[in-house]
mmCIF file with all atom_site columns, C-alpha atoms in Angstrom:
data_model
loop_
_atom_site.group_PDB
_atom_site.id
_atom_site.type_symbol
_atom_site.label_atom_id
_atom_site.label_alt_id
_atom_site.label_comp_id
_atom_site.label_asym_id
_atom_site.label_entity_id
_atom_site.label_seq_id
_atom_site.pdbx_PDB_ins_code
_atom_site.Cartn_x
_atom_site.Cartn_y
_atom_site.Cartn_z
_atom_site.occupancy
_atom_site.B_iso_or_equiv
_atom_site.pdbx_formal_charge
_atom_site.auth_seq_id
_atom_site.auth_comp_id
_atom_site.auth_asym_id
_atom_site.auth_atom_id
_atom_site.pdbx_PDB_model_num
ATOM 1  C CA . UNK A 1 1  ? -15.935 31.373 7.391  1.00 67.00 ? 1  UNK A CA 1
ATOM 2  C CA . UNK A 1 2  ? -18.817 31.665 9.840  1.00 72.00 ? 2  UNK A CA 1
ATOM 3  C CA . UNK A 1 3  ? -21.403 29.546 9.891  1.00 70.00 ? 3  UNK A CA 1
ATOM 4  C CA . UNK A 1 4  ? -24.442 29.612 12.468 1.00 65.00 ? 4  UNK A CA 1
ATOM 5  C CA . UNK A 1 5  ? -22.185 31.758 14.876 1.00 79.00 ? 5  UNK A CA 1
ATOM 6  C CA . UNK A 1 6  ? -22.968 30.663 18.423 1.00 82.00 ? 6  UNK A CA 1
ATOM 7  C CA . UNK A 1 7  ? -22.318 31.363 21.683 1.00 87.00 ? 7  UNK A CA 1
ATOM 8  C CA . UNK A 1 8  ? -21.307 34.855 20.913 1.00 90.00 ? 8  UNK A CA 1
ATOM 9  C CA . UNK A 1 9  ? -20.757 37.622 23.656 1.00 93.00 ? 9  UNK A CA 1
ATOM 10 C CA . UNK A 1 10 ? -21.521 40.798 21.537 1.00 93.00 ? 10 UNK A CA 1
ATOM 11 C CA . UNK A 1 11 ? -20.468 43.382 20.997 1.00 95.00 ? 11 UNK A CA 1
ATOM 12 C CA . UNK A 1 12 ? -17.076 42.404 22.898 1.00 96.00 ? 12 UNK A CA 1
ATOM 13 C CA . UNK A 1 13 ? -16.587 39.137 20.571 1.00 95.00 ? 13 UNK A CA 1
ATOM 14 C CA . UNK A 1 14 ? -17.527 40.948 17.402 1.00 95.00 ? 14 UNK A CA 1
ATOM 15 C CA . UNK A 1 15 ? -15.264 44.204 18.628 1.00 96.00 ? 15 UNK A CA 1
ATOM 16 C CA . UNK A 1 16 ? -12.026 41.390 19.306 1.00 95.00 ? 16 UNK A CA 1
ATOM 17 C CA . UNK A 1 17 ? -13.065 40.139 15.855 1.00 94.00 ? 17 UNK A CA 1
ATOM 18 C CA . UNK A 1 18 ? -12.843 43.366 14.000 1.00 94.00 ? 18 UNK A CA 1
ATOM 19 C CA . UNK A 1 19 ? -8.960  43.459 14.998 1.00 94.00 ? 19 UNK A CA 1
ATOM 20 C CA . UNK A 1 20 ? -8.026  41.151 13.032 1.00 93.00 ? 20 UNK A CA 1
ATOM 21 C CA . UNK A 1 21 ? -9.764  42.489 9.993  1.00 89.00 ? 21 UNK A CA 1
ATOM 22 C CA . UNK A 1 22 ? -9.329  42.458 6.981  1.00 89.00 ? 22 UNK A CA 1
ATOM 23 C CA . UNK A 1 23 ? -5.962  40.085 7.521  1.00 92.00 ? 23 UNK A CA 1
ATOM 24 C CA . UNK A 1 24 ? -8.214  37.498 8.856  1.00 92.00 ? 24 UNK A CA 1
ATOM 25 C CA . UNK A 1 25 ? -11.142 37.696 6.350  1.00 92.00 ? 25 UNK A CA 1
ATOM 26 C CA . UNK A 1 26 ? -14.466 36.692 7.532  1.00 93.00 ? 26 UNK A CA 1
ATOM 27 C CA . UNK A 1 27 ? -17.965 35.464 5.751  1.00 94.00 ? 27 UNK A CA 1
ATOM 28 C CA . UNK A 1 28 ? -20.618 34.777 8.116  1.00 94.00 ? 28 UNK A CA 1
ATOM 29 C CA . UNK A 1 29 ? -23.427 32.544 6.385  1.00 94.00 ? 29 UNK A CA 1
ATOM 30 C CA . UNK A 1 30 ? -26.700 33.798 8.482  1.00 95.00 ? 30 UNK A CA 1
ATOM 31 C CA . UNK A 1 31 ? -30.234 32.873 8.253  1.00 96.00 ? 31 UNK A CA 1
ATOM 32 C CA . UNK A 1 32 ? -34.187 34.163 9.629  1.00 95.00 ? 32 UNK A CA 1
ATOM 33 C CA . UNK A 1 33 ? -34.520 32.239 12.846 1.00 95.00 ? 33 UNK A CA 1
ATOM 34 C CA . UNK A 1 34 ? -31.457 31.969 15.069 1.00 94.00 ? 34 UNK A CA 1
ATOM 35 C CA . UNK A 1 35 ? -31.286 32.389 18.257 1.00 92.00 ? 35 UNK A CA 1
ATOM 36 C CA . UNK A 1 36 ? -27.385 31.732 18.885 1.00 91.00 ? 36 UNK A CA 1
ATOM 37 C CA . UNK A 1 37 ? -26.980 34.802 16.178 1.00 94.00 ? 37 UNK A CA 1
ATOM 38 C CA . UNK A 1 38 ? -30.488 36.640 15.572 1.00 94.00 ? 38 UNK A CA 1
ATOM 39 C CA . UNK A 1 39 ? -31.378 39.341 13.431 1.00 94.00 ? 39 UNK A CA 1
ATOM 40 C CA . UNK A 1 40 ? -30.537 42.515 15.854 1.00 95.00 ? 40 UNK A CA 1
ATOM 41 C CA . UNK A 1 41 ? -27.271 40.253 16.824 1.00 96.00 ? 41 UNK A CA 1
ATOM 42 C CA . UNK A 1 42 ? -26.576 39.999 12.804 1.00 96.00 ? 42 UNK A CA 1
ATOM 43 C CA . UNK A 1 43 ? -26.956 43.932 12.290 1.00 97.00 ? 43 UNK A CA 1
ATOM 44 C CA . UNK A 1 44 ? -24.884 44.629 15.767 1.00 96.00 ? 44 UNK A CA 1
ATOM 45 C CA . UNK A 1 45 ? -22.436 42.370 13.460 1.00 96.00 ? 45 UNK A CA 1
ATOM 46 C CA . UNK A 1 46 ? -22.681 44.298 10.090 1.00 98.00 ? 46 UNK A CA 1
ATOM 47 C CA . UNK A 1 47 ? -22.215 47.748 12.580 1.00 97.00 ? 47 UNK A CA 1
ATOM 48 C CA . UNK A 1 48 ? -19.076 46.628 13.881 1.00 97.00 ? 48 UNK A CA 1
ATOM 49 C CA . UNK A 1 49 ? -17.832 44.457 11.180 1.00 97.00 ? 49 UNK A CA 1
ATOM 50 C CA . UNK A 1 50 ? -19.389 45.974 8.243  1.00 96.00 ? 50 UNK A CA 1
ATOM 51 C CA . UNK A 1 51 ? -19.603 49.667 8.909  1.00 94.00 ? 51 UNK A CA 1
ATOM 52 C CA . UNK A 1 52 ? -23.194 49.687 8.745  1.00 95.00 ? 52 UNK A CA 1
ATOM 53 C CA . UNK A 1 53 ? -23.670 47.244 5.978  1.00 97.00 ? 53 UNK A CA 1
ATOM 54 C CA . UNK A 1 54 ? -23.239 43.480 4.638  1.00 96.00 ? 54 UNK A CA 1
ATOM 55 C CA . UNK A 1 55 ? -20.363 43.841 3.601  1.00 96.00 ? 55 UNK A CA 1
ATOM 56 C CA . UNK A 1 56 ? -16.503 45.775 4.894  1.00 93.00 ? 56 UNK A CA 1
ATOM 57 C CA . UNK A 1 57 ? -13.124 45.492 4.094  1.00 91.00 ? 57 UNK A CA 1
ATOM 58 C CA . UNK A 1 58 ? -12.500 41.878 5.398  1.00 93.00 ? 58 UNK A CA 1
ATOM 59 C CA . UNK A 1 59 ? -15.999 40.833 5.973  1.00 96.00 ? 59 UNK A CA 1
ATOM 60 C CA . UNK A 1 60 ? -19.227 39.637 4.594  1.00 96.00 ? 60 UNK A CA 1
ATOM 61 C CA . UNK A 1 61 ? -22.776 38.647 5.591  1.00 96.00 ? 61 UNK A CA 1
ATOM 62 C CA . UNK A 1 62 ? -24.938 36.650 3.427  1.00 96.00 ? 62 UNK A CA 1
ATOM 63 C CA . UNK A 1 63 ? -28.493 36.171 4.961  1.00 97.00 ? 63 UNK A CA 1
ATOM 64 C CA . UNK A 1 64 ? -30.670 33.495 4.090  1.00 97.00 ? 64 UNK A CA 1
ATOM 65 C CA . UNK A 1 65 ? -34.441 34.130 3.947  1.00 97.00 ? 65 UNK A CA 1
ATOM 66 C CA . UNK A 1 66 ? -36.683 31.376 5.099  1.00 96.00 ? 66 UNK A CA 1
ATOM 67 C CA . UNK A 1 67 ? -33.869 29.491 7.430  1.00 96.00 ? 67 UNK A CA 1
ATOM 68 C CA . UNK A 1 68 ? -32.891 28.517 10.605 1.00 94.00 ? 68 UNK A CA 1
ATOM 69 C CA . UNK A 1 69 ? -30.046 27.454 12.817 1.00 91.00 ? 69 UNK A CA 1
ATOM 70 C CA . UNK A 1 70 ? -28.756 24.756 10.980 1.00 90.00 ? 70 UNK A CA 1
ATOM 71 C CA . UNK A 1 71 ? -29.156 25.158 7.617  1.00 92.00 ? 71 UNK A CA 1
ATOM 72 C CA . UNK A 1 72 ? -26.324 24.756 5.449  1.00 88.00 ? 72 UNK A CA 1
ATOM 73 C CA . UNK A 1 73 ? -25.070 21.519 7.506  1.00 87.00 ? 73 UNK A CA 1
ATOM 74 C CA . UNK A 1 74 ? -28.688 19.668 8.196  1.00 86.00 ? 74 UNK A CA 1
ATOM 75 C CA . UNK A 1 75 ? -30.910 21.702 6.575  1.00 86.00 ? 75 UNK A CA 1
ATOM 76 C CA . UNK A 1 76 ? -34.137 20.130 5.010  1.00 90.00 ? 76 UNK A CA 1
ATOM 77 C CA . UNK A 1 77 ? -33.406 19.858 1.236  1.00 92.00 ? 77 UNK A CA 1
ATOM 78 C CA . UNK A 1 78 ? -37.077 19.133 0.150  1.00 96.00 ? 78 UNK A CA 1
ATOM 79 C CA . UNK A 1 79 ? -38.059 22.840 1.269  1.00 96.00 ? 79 UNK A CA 1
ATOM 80 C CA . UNK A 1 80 ? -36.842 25.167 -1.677 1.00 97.00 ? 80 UNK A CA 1
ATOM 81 C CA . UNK A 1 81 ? -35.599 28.273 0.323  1.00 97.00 ? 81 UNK A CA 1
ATOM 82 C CA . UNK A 1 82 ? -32.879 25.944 2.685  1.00 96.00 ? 82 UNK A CA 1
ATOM 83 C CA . UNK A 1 83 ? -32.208 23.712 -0.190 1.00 97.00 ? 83 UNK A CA 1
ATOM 84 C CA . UNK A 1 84 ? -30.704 26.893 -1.665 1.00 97.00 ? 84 UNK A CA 1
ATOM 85 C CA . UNK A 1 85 ? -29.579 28.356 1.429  1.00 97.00 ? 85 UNK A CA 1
ATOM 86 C CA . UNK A 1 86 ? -27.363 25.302 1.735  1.00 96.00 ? 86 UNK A CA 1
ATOM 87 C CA . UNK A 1 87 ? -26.429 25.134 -1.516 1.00 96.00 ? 87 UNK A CA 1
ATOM 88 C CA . UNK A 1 88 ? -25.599 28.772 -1.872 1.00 97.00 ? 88 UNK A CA 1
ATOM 89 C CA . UNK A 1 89 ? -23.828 28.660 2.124  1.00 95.00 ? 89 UNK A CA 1
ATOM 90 C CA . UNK A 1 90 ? -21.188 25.743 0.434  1.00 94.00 ? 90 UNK A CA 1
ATOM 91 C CA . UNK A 1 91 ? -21.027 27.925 -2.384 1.00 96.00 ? 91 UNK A CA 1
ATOM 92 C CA . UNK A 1 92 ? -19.944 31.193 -1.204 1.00 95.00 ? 92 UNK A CA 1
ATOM 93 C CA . UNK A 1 93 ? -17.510 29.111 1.258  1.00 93.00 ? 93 UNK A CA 1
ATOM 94 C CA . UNK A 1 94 ? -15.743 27.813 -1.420 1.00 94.00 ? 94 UNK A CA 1
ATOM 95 C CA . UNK A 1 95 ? -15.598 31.087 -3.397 1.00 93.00 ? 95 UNK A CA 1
ATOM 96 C CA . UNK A 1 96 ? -14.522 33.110 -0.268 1.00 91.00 ? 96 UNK A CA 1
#
């Protein structure tokens, strides 16, 4: 599981990544505003990883509307959409 992936060097991270797909299954928890792993850096993700979409053999992107960088480990529970986000994020971990 990936959570606010950071530090990234795409596409050649994301390309070494996709090797070891789908034996090494992946869920990357994403969010609105990142700027480790922004929106064009999430779909670059889902292209390589995905093929095309959210979702490939051996991966998975679940995008949370309305939060940032941080979310599902200090996110601010009294705002509704990171409360779930965070929620949800532990969730799907524990399911994947």
């Amino acid at each position: 599981m990936i959570a606010h992936p950071s530090l990234l060097q795409l596409p050649a991270d994301l390309e070494l990544l996709k090797k070891v797909t789908p034996e090494i299954p992946m869920l990357f928890v994403t969010c609105t505003t990142d700027q480790q792993y922004p929106p064009e850096a999430q779909k670059t993700g889902d292209d390589i990883l995905g093929n095309g979409s959210m979702e490939g053999e051996g991966y998975k992107r679940v995008f949370y509307e309305g939060c940032s960088h941080g979310f599902a480990v200090r996110g601010d529970k009294s705002d509704p959409k990171v409360k779930f986000g965070k929620e949800d994020a532990f969730k799907q971990t524990i399911e994947w």
